[in-house]
Amino acid sequence: MAGFVSIRNLRKSYGQFEALKGIDLDVAKGEVVCIIGPSGSGKSTLIRCINRLEPFDPGSEIRVDGTLVTSGRALAKVRAEVGMVFQSFNLFPHLTVRQNVMLAPRRVRGTSRADAAAQADRLLARVGIGNQADKYPEHLSGGQQQRVAIARALAMEPQVMLFDEPTSALDPEMVGEVLDVMRDLARTGVTMIVVTHEMGFAAQVADRVIFMDAGQIVEQGPPAQVLSAPQEPRTRDFLGAVLNH
Amino acid sequence: MDIFDTFLNAEVMRRTFPLLLRGLWITLQLGAASIVAGLVLGLGLAMARLYAPAPVRFLTRVYIDVFRSIPLLVLLIIVYYALPFVGVRLSPFASAMTALTLVSGAYTAEIFRAGIEAIPKGQFEASAALGLSGRQTMADVILPQAVRIVIPPLTNNSINVVKDTALASVVAMPDLLKQATQAQALAANPTPLIVAAAIYVAFLWPLVALVSRMERRFAARRR
């Protein structure tokens, strides 16, 4: 059976260079998938294809909840269902924290100002930023900004959340607070696809860990298997390098 | 005959001042109308220059380059003296506003484009990921940030437009400069010209100073 997110033969090339070499992947509703791998392995490109921030080669097929990810009207529908959190937060600097969270529901869903504000305050409280709603992003720490970014994505009530190395740009002492929010989120049953270097998070939270290298899925399975008893030499090399640095 | 009687003759000043004020009013009207029309045109051109299909993009670039190259005085004379040959007869005010707007729009387009291109790619991606349309992304996310960046160069351009309104005097527009030259001929004394110059400076100096201050502040914020 095809997954809630279903990816078939996903290819992406930049000129001669093939960033993704025919990925097949199904993610079930409510599943938490962590994608690990060396830089340049294509893992960020993969999740950026799911909401088509990255256009992919013809012949590839991605479906989210049955809807084909193409351009045009269907794409807007998919994007409204798929939340994304970026490495560099990408908050809107000219809007307050609350306005950041309110913007998409107001514009895309047509939510009233009062409802959007109430929802924003609820979400901000949930990620522990409740008392900073009127500040501008530049006055927040990196960890706080990333939690706002998570709240902003959640405001669209997405079926799927994509995380593109959400803690890689953070100072070490702030990684924990963001991972805590993500851990809570995973418990609520949101489907999550997380590109990360946080092996501890993957081990604890993921239902499945995927190891990618050179544009292909090399190995996947439950975290205990992939992280503790990897079958493939490339996975072993990578984990050895990451864990013993 | 001393220099004050020649260049700052109080009697001439008193007699011609109402005339100059009338000219100033027209200059300000022409300046304001051309600035606003130039901003609208410039924003439209910037959008076409960045996001239209390739042929339109190309034509927009040609427009922008042509109107940044042509001397304003030449354009003004073409609009006023040449267009009537093809049946387009514009009043002096309309001619001047047309020429000023066409040129100001070209400069403004480049200023807006630079501002939009200065916005990090992540802002576009975050907007797209949230499901905002291209138009919503522009209106709610990109332009509010871009406009802030380009306020100093836009103000600079507006100063230039107001200064260039003086060229309209060659197509018989009764603007500040035209009134001054007429008053000078009437009084047989150059005092009105000096007063007109002083009025231009009095209006534009504060704006010039404001731009310098904004530029310093922006530079400081960037550290």
Short mmCIF file of C-alpha atoms in Angstrom, two decimals:
data_model
loop_
_atom_site.label_atom_id
_atom_site.label_comp_id
_atom_site.label_asym_id
_atom_site.label_seq_id
_atom_site.Cartn_x
_atom_site.Cartn_y
_atom_site.Cartn_z
CA MET A 1 0.00 0.00 0.00
CA ALA A 2 1.26 3.47 -0.83
CA GLY A 3 2.12 5.64 2.14
CA PHE A 4 0.66 8.93 3.23
CA VAL A 5 3.70 10.43 1.60
CA SER A 6 4.69 8.32 -1.34
CA ILE A 7 7.78 8.89 -3.42
CA ARG A 8 8.42 6.90 -6.60
CA ASN A 9 11.61 6.95 -8.65
CA LEU A 10 12.54 10.47 -7.50
CA ARG A 11 15.36 11.87 -9.58
CA LYS A 12 16.93 15.27 -9.44
CA SER A 13 19.93 16.35 -11.43
CA TYR A 14 21.89 19.55 -11.70
CA GLY A 15 23.36 19.32 -15.20
CA GLN A 16 25.50 16.19 -15.20
CA PHE A 17 25.39 15.76 -11.43
CA GLU A 18 22.66 13.47 -10.10
CA ALA A 19 21.68 14.64 -6.61
CA LEU A 20 18.93 12.01 -6.27
CA LYS A 21 19.21 8.74 -8.15
CA GLY A 22 15.73 7.27 -8.13
CA ILE A 23 14.43 7.35 -4.56
CA ASP A 24 11.44 5.19 -3.53
CA LEU A 25 10.01 5.96 -0.13
CA ASP A 26 6.69 5.57 1.65
CA VAL A 27 5.94 7.28 4.92
CA ALA A 28 2.84 6.19 6.82
CA LYS A 29 0.46 8.56 8.58
CA GLY A 30 1.81 9.37 12.04
CA GLU A 31 5.22 7.90 11.32
CA VAL A 32 8.38 9.72 12.40
CA VAL A 33 11.21 9.21 9.94
CA CYS A 34 14.72 10.52 10.50
CA ILE A 35 17.05 10.82 7.52
CA ILE A 36 20.77 10.79 8.24
CA GLY A 37 23.79 10.80 6.01
CA PRO A 38 26.92 12.73 5.07
CA SER A 39 26.57 16.25 3.65
CA GLY A 40 25.95 16.15 -0.08
CA SER A 41 24.13 12.84 0.22
CA GLY A 42 20.91 14.42 -1.07
CA LYS A 43 18.91 14.19 2.15
CA SER A 44 17.98 17.89 2.23
CA THR A 45 17.22 17.84 -1.48
CA LEU A 46 14.92 14.87 -0.88
CA ILE A 47 12.70 16.59 1.66
CA ARG A 48 12.75 19.86 -0.28
CA CYS A 49 11.25 17.93 -3.21
CA ILE A 50 8.26 16.82 -1.12
CA ASN A 51 6.75 20.34 -1.18
CA ARG A 52 8.53 21.10 -4.43
CA LEU A 53 10.76 23.86 -3.16
CA GLU A 54 13.15 21.90 -5.33
CA PRO A 55 11.75 21.00 -8.75
CA PHE A 56 12.54 17.41 -9.71
CA ASP A 57 13.13 15.54 -12.95
CA PRO A 58 10.26 14.33 -15.13
CA GLY A 59 9.28 10.71 -14.50
CA SER A 60 9.55 11.20 -10.77
CA GLU A 61 6.35 11.00 -8.76
CA ILE A 62 5.54 12.34 -5.30
CA ARG A 63 2.13 12.11 -3.68
CA VAL A 64 1.00 13.58 -0.38
CA ASP A 65 -2.28 12.15 0.88
CA GLY A 66 -2.96 11.03 -2.67
CA THR A 67 -2.42 14.44 -4.25
CA LEU A 68 0.22 14.51 -6.92
CA VAL A 69 2.90 17.13 -6.25
CA THR A 70 3.12 19.10 -9.48
CA SER A 71 3.00 22.79 -10.18
CA GLY A 72 -0.10 24.96 -10.12
CA ARG A 73 -3.21 24.70 -7.98
CA ALA A 74 -2.55 21.20 -6.65
CA LEU A 75 0.83 22.37 -5.41
CA ALA A 76 -0.71 25.13 -3.29
CA LYS A 77 -2.97 22.50 -1.71
CA VAL A 78 -0.01 20.24 -0.93
CA ARG A 79 2.02 23.08 0.50
CA ALA A 80 -0.80 24.07 2.80
CA GLU A 81 -0.84 20.47 4.13
CA VAL A 82 2.91 20.17 4.50
CA GLY A 83 4.70 22.25 7.12
CA MET A 84 8.40 22.93 6.86
CA VAL A 85 11.07 24.02 9.31
CA PHE A 86 14.37 25.27 7.93
CA GLN A 87 17.92 25.17 9.18
CA SER A 88 18.09 28.99 9.14
CA PHE A 89 14.59 29.55 10.66
CA ASN A 90 13.54 31.99 7.91
CA LEU A 91 11.17 33.91 10.16
CA PHE A 92 9.75 37.09 8.66
CA PRO A 93 11.87 39.82 10.30
CA HIS A 94 9.38 42.66 9.70
CA LEU A 95 6.58 40.88 11.58
CA THR A 96 6.24 40.21 15.28
CA VAL A 97 6.39 36.65 16.52
CA ARG A 98 2.59 36.48 16.72
CA GLN A 99 2.18 37.98 13.25
CA ASN A 100 4.64 35.43 11.88
CA VAL A 101 2.38 32.65 13.10
CA MET A 102 -0.84 34.39 11.99
CA LEU A 103 0.13 35.28 8.42
CA ALA A 104 -0.46 31.99 6.59
CA PRO A 105 -3.76 31.08 8.29
CA ARG A 106 -5.05 34.59 7.58
CA ARG A 107 -4.00 34.67 3.93
CA VAL A 108 -4.24 31.05 2.83
CA ARG A 109 -7.11 29.78 4.97
CA GLY A 110 -8.94 33.08 5.36
CA THR A 111 -9.04 32.71 9.15
CA SER A 112 -10.35 35.79 10.96
CA ARG A 113 -7.83 37.99 12.74
CA ALA A 114 -9.19 37.13 16.18
CA ASP A 115 -9.16 33.38 15.54
CA ALA A 116 -5.68 33.49 14.03
CA ALA A 117 -4.37 35.49 16.99
CA ALA A 118 -5.92 33.10 19.50
CA GLN A 119 -4.48 30.12 17.64
CA ALA A 120 -1.05 31.80 17.44
CA ASP A 121 -1.01 32.43 21.18
CA ARG A 122 -2.01 28.82 21.83
CA LEU A 123 0.76 27.49 19.60
CA LEU A 124 3.36 29.88 20.98
CA ALA A 125 2.50 28.77 24.50
CA ARG A 126 2.84 25.18 23.39
CA VAL A 127 6.41 25.76 22.15
CA GLY A 128 7.24 27.80 25.25
CA ILE A 129 7.35 31.29 23.67
CA GLY A 130 4.01 32.48 25.04
CA ASN A 131 5.42 35.59 26.70
CA GLN A 132 7.40 36.80 23.66
CA ALA A 133 4.58 37.09 21.13
CA ASP A 134 4.96 40.83 20.60
CA LYS A 135 8.71 40.78 20.07
CA TYR A 136 10.40 40.80 16.69
CA PRO A 137 12.41 37.73 15.70
CA GLU A 138 15.77 39.52 15.93
CA HIS A 139 15.24 39.93 19.69
CA LEU A 140 14.95 36.19 20.22
CA SER A 141 17.68 33.60 20.61
CA GLY A 142 18.24 31.06 17.86
CA GLY A 143 16.48 28.33 19.81
CA GLN A 144 13.49 30.57 20.42
CA GLN A 145 13.36 31.59 16.76
CA GLN A 146 13.34 27.97 15.67
CA ARG A 147 10.50 27.20 18.09
CA VAL A 148 8.54 30.12 16.60
CA ALA A 149 9.23 28.66 13.16
CA ILE A 150 7.74 25.37 14.33
CA ALA A 151 4.67 27.18 15.68
CA ARG A 152 4.34 29.07 12.39
CA ALA A 153 4.35 25.81 10.43
CA LEU A 154 1.88 24.19 12.85
CA ALA A 155 -0.55 27.08 12.43
CA MET A 156 -1.53 25.63 9.05
CA GLU A 157 -2.44 22.39 10.85
CA PRO A 158 -0.30 20.36 8.49
CA GLN A 159 -0.63 16.62 8.02
CA VAL A 160 3.10 16.30 7.52
CA MET A 161 6.00 18.25 9.00
CA LEU A 162 9.33 18.43 7.24
CA PHE A 163 12.40 19.39 9.25
CA ASP A 164 15.53 20.33 7.30
CA GLU A 165 18.41 20.12 9.79
CA PRO A 166 16.44 22.16 12.33
CA THR A 167 19.21 22.29 14.93
CA SER A 168 22.30 22.63 12.73
CA ALA A 169 22.44 26.43 12.93
CA LEU A 170 21.93 26.54 16.70
CA ASP A 171 24.40 27.07 19.49
CA PRO A 172 24.84 23.74 21.31
CA GLU A 173 23.01 24.88 24.45
CA MET A 174 19.86 25.60 22.42
CA VAL A 175 19.62 22.30 20.57
CA GLY A 176 17.84 20.61 23.45
CA GLU A 177 14.92 23.03 23.68
CA VAL A 178 14.13 22.62 19.98
CA LEU A 179 14.43 18.84 20.10
CA ASP A 180 12.09 18.81 23.13
CA VAL A 181 9.43 20.60 21.12
CA MET A 182 9.88 18.15 18.26
CA ARG A 183 9.69 15.21 20.63
CA ASP A 184 6.37 16.51 22.02
CA LEU A 185 5.14 17.00 18.50
CA ALA A 186 6.01 13.43 17.55
CA ARG A 187 3.81 12.19 20.41
CA THR A 188 0.79 14.02 18.99
CA GLY A 189 0.78 11.81 15.91
CA VAL A 190 1.91 14.31 13.30
CA THR A 191 3.76 12.66 10.44
CA MET A 192 7.34 13.89 10.59
CA ILE A 193 10.26 13.63 8.20
CA VAL A 194 13.40 14.94 9.83
CA VAL A 195 16.80 15.46 8.25
CA THR A 196 19.17 15.59 11.19
CA HIS A 197 22.62 15.00 12.57
CA GLU A 198 21.22 14.44 16.07
CA MET A 199 21.72 10.68 16.45
CA GLY A 200 20.37 10.73 19.99
CA PHE A 201 17.09 12.26 18.80
CA ALA A 202 16.84 9.78 15.96
CA ALA A 203 17.47 6.89 18.33
CA GLN A 204 14.78 8.00 20.80
CA VAL A 205 12.05 9.46 18.62
CA ALA A 206 12.21 7.95 15.15
CA ASP A 207 10.04 5.03 14.10
CA ARG A 208 12.42 4.55 11.22
CA VAL A 209 15.89 5.78 10.38
CA ILE A 210 17.01 6.17 6.78
CA PHE A 211 20.68 6.40 5.87
CA MET A 212 21.37 8.15 2.58
CA ASP A 213 24.58 8.46 0.64
CA ALA A 214 25.34 9.72 -2.86
CA GLY A 215 21.70 10.33 -3.75
CA GLN A 216 20.43 6.92 -2.74
CA ILE A 217 18.85 5.26 0.27
CA VAL A 218 21.54 2.88 1.46
CA GLU A 219 19.83 1.41 4.48
CA GLN A 220 16.68 1.87 6.52
CA GLY A 221 14.92 0.34 9.47
CA PRO A 222 14.13 0.83 13.14
CA PRO A 223 16.68 3.04 14.90
CA ALA A 224 17.96 0.18 17.03
CA GLN A 225 18.89 -1.71 13.90
CA VAL A 226 20.26 1.08 11.68
CA LEU A 227 22.09 3.00 14.40
CA SER A 228 23.29 0.12 16.57
CA ALA A 229 23.70 -2.77 14.16
CA PRO A 230 24.06 -1.31 10.65
CA GLN A 231 24.31 -3.85 7.85
CA GLU A 232 25.96 -1.71 5.20
CA PRO A 233 29.65 -0.77 5.37
CA ARG A 234 28.86 2.83 4.30
CA THR A 235 26.43 3.22 7.20
CA ARG A 236 29.02 1.80 9.59
CA ASP A 237 31.69 4.20 8.30
CA PHE A 238 29.38 7.20 8.63
CA LEU A 239 28.19 6.32 12.13
CA GLY A 240 31.77 5.60 13.18
CA ALA A 241 32.87 9.02 11.97
CA VAL A 242 29.91 10.82 13.59
CA LEU A 243 29.98 9.09 16.93
CA ASN A 244 33.76 9.14 17.49
CA HIS A 245 34.60 12.66 16.46
CA MET B 1 25.07 100.07 -7.88
CA ASP B 2 25.82 97.58 -5.17
CA ILE B 3 25.53 93.87 -5.37
CA PHE B 4 22.49 93.66 -3.07
CA ASP B 5 20.46 95.95 -5.26
CA THR B 6 21.27 93.75 -8.22
CA PHE B 7 20.79 90.23 -6.83
CA LEU B 8 18.65 90.66 -3.72
CA ASN B 9 16.59 93.72 -4.51
CA ALA B 10 13.95 94.00 -1.79
CA GLU B 11 11.48 95.88 -3.93
CA VAL B 12 11.70 93.39 -6.80
CA MET B 13 11.43 90.56 -4.30
CA ARG B 14 8.24 91.99 -2.83
CA ARG B 15 6.66 92.52 -6.21
CA THR B 16 7.51 89.13 -7.74
CA PHE B 17 7.16 86.85 -4.73
CA PRO B 18 3.46 85.99 -5.33
CA LEU B 19 4.37 84.97 -8.88
CA LEU B 20 7.11 82.70 -7.62
CA LEU B 21 4.78 81.10 -5.09
CA ARG B 22 2.35 80.31 -7.87
CA GLY B 23 5.23 78.70 -9.77
CA LEU B 24 6.31 76.76 -6.69
CA TRP B 25 2.81 75.35 -6.32
CA ILE B 26 2.91 74.04 -9.90
CA THR B 27 6.41 72.65 -9.41
CA LEU B 28 5.29 70.78 -6.31
CA GLN B 29 2.19 69.43 -8.05
CA LEU B 30 4.23 68.27 -11.01
CA GLY B 31 6.90 66.79 -8.78
CA ALA B 32 4.46 64.92 -6.55
CA ALA B 33 2.37 63.58 -9.43
CA SER B 34 5.45 62.39 -11.32
CA ILE B 35 6.98 60.78 -8.22
CA VAL B 36 3.83 58.82 -7.44
CA ALA B 37 3.25 57.78 -11.06
CA GLY B 38 6.95 56.86 -11.34
CA LEU B 39 6.73 54.66 -8.25
CA VAL B 40 3.71 52.79 -9.59
CA LEU B 41 5.29 52.38 -13.02
CA GLY B 42 8.62 51.38 -11.45
CA LEU B 43 7.06 48.71 -9.27
CA GLY B 44 5.20 47.27 -12.25
CA LEU B 45 8.37 47.29 -14.34
CA ALA B 46 10.37 45.67 -11.53
CA MET B 47 7.82 42.85 -11.28
CA ALA B 48 7.87 42.34 -15.05
CA ARG B 49 11.67 42.52 -15.09
CA LEU B 50 11.91 39.77 -12.44
CA TYR B 51 8.92 37.49 -12.92
CA ALA B 52 7.32 37.93 -16.35
CA PRO B 53 7.76 35.40 -19.18
CA ALA B 54 11.08 35.75 -21.00
CA PRO B 55 9.95 37.98 -23.91
CA VAL B 56 8.25 40.47 -21.57
CA ARG B 57 11.29 40.40 -19.32
CA PHE B 58 13.48 41.24 -22.28
CA LEU B 59 11.26 44.13 -23.41
CA THR B 60 11.17 45.50 -19.88
CA ARG B 61 14.95 45.50 -19.76
CA VAL B 62 15.09 47.35 -23.07
CA TYR B 63 12.61 49.92 -21.76
CA ILE B 64 14.57 50.45 -18.56
CA ASP B 65 17.88 50.84 -20.36
CA VAL B 66 16.49 53.17 -23.03
CA PHE B 67 14.81 55.49 -20.55
CA ARG B 68 17.86 55.60 -18.33
CA SER B 69 19.96 56.58 -21.34
CA ILE B 70 17.81 59.27 -22.93
CA PRO B 71 18.39 62.83 -21.67
CA LEU B 72 15.22 64.02 -19.95
CA LEU B 73 15.24 67.32 -21.84
CA VAL B 74 15.33 65.47 -25.16
CA LEU B 75 12.45 63.23 -24.12
CA LEU B 76 10.43 66.19 -22.91
CA ILE B 77 10.89 68.02 -26.20
CA ILE B 78 9.92 64.92 -28.15
CA VAL B 79 6.76 64.48 -26.08
CA TYR B 80 5.76 68.12 -26.40
CA TYR B 81 6.92 69.03 -29.90
CA ALA B 82 7.08 65.73 -31.82
CA LEU B 83 4.02 63.82 -30.60
CA PRO B 84 1.58 66.42 -32.01
CA PHE B 85 2.72 65.29 -35.47
CA VAL B 86 1.06 61.93 -34.79
CA GLY B 87 -1.97 63.60 -33.29
CA VAL B 88 -1.01 63.32 -29.61
CA ARG B 89 -1.26 66.81 -28.20
CA LEU B 90 -0.48 67.05 -24.49
CA SER B 91 -0.63 70.12 -22.29
CA PRO B 92 2.67 71.39 -20.91
CA PHE B 93 1.84 69.82 -17.53
CA ALA B 94 0.87 66.48 -19.07
CA SER B 95 3.95 66.48 -21.29
CA ALA B 96 6.26 67.21 -18.40
CA MET B 97 4.58 64.64 -16.18
CA THR B 98 4.75 62.02 -18.93
CA ALA B 99 8.45 62.54 -19.54
CA LEU B 100 9.32 62.68 -15.85
CA THR B 101 7.26 59.56 -15.10
CA LEU B 102 8.71 57.51 -17.96
CA VAL B 103 12.25 58.23 -16.81
CA SER B 104 11.61 58.07 -13.08
CA GLY B 105 9.82 54.73 -13.59
CA ALA B 106 12.92 53.28 -15.23
CA TYR B 107 15.18 54.31 -12.35
CA THR B 108 12.62 53.28 -9.74
CA ALA B 109 12.30 49.84 -11.36
CA GLU B 110 16.02 49.22 -10.91
CA ILE B 111 15.86 50.41 -7.31
CA PHE B 112 12.94 48.06 -6.51
CA ARG B 113 14.67 45.19 -8.28
CA ALA B 114 17.82 45.68 -6.22
CA GLY B 115 15.71 45.77 -3.06
CA ILE B 116 13.83 42.58 -3.93
CA GLU B 117 17.01 40.79 -4.89
CA ALA B 118 18.53 41.74 -1.54
CA ILE B 119 15.89 39.69 0.31
CA PRO B 120 17.30 36.27 1.26
CA LYS B 121 16.05 33.26 -0.68
CA GLY B 122 14.86 31.72 2.59
CA GLN B 123 12.08 34.31 2.82
CA PHE B 124 10.66 33.17 -0.52
CA GLU B 125 11.02 29.52 0.48
CA ALA B 126 9.35 29.98 3.86
CA SER B 127 6.45 31.78 2.16
CA ALA B 128 6.09 29.07 -0.49
CA ALA B 129 6.26 26.32 2.14
CA LEU B 130 3.40 27.98 4.04
CA GLY B 131 1.26 27.90 0.91
CA LEU B 132 1.29 31.64 0.18
CA SER B 133 0.74 32.52 -3.48
CA GLY B 134 3.32 34.50 -5.43
CA ARG B 135 1.24 37.65 -5.06
CA GLN B 136 0.77 37.16 -1.31
CA THR B 137 4.47 36.47 -0.90
CA MET B 138 5.28 39.76 -2.60
CA ALA B 139 2.68 41.84 -0.80
CA ASP B 140 3.06 40.43 2.72
CA VAL B 141 6.65 39.25 2.95
CA ILE B 142 9.02 40.54 0.28
CA LEU B 143 7.94 44.10 -0.51
CA PRO B 144 7.55 45.29 3.09
CA GLN B 145 11.17 44.29 3.66
CA ALA B 146 12.45 45.47 0.26
CA VAL B 147 10.82 48.90 0.54
CA ARG B 148 12.58 49.49 3.84
CA ILE B 149 15.91 48.81 2.18
CA VAL B 150 15.27 51.10 -0.78
CA ILE B 151 13.80 54.13 0.99
CA PRO B 152 17.10 56.08 0.79
CA PRO B 153 17.63 55.53 -2.97
CA LEU B 154 13.91 56.13 -3.62
CA THR B 155 14.10 59.43 -1.76
CA ASN B 156 17.18 60.33 -3.75
CA ASN B 157 15.31 59.61 -6.96
CA SER B 158 12.39 61.74 -5.78
CA ILE B 159 14.76 64.66 -5.15
CA ASN B 160 16.00 64.29 -8.70
CA VAL B 161 12.46 64.28 -10.06
CA VAL B 162 11.64 67.53 -8.24
CA LYS B 163 14.83 69.12 -9.53
CA ASP B 164 14.12 67.93 -13.06
CA THR B 165 10.69 69.59 -13.03
CA ALA B 166 12.63 72.78 -13.80
CA LEU B 167 13.19 71.44 -17.31
CA ALA B 168 9.44 71.79 -17.88
CA SER B 169 9.95 75.53 -18.21
CA VAL B 170 11.17 74.92 -21.78
CA VAL B 171 7.71 73.66 -22.77
CA ALA B 172 6.08 76.79 -21.38
CA MET B 173 5.07 75.24 -18.08
CA PRO B 174 4.58 78.09 -15.58
CA ASP B 175 6.64 76.33 -12.91
CA LEU B 176 8.94 77.97 -10.39
CA LEU B 177 11.82 78.46 -12.82
CA LYS B 178 9.59 79.75 -15.64
CA GLN B 179 7.92 82.26 -13.32
CA ALA B 180 11.33 83.37 -12.13
CA THR B 181 12.70 83.96 -15.62
CA GLN B 182 9.55 85.85 -16.57
CA ALA B 183 9.69 87.95 -13.43
CA GLN B 184 13.33 88.66 -14.14
CA ALA B 185 12.50 89.92 -17.61
CA LEU B 186 9.66 92.00 -16.27
CA ALA B 187 11.67 93.61 -13.49
CA ALA B 188 14.87 93.80 -15.48
CA ASN B 189 16.57 92.42 -12.41
CA PRO B 190 17.91 88.90 -11.59
CA THR B 191 16.58 88.86 -8.03
CA PRO B 192 13.66 86.48 -8.82
CA LEU B 193 16.15 83.89 -10.12
CA ILE B 194 18.14 84.03 -6.90
CA VAL B 195 14.97 83.74 -4.85
CA ALA B 196 13.79 80.79 -6.96
CA ALA B 197 17.12 79.04 -6.39
CA ALA B 198 16.78 79.67 -2.67
CA ILE B 199 13.28 78.16 -2.71
CA TYR B 200 14.50 75.00 -4.48
CA VAL B 201 17.27 74.61 -1.91
CA ALA B 202 14.94 75.31 1.00
CA PHE B 203 12.65 72.50 -0.14
CA LEU B 204 15.24 69.94 -1.13
CA TRP B 205 17.99 70.44 1.44
CA PRO B 206 15.98 68.82 4.25
CA LEU B 207 15.33 65.81 2.01
CA VAL B 208 18.99 65.53 1.09
CA ALA B 209 19.92 65.69 4.76
CA LEU B 210 17.28 63.07 5.55
CA VAL B 211 18.73 60.66 2.99
CA SER B 212 22.22 61.08 4.46
CA ARG B 213 20.86 60.36 7.91
CA MET B 214 18.96 57.28 6.75
CA GLU B 215 22.00 55.97 4.92
CA ARG B 216 24.15 56.41 8.02
CA ARG B 217 21.54 54.65 10.15
CA PHE B 218 21.21 51.74 7.72
CA ALA B 219 24.99 51.40 7.57
CA ALA B 220 25.17 51.39 11.38
CA ARG B 221 22.45 48.75 11.66
CA ARG B 222 24.35 46.51 9.30
CA ARG B 223 27.42 47.00 11.56
#
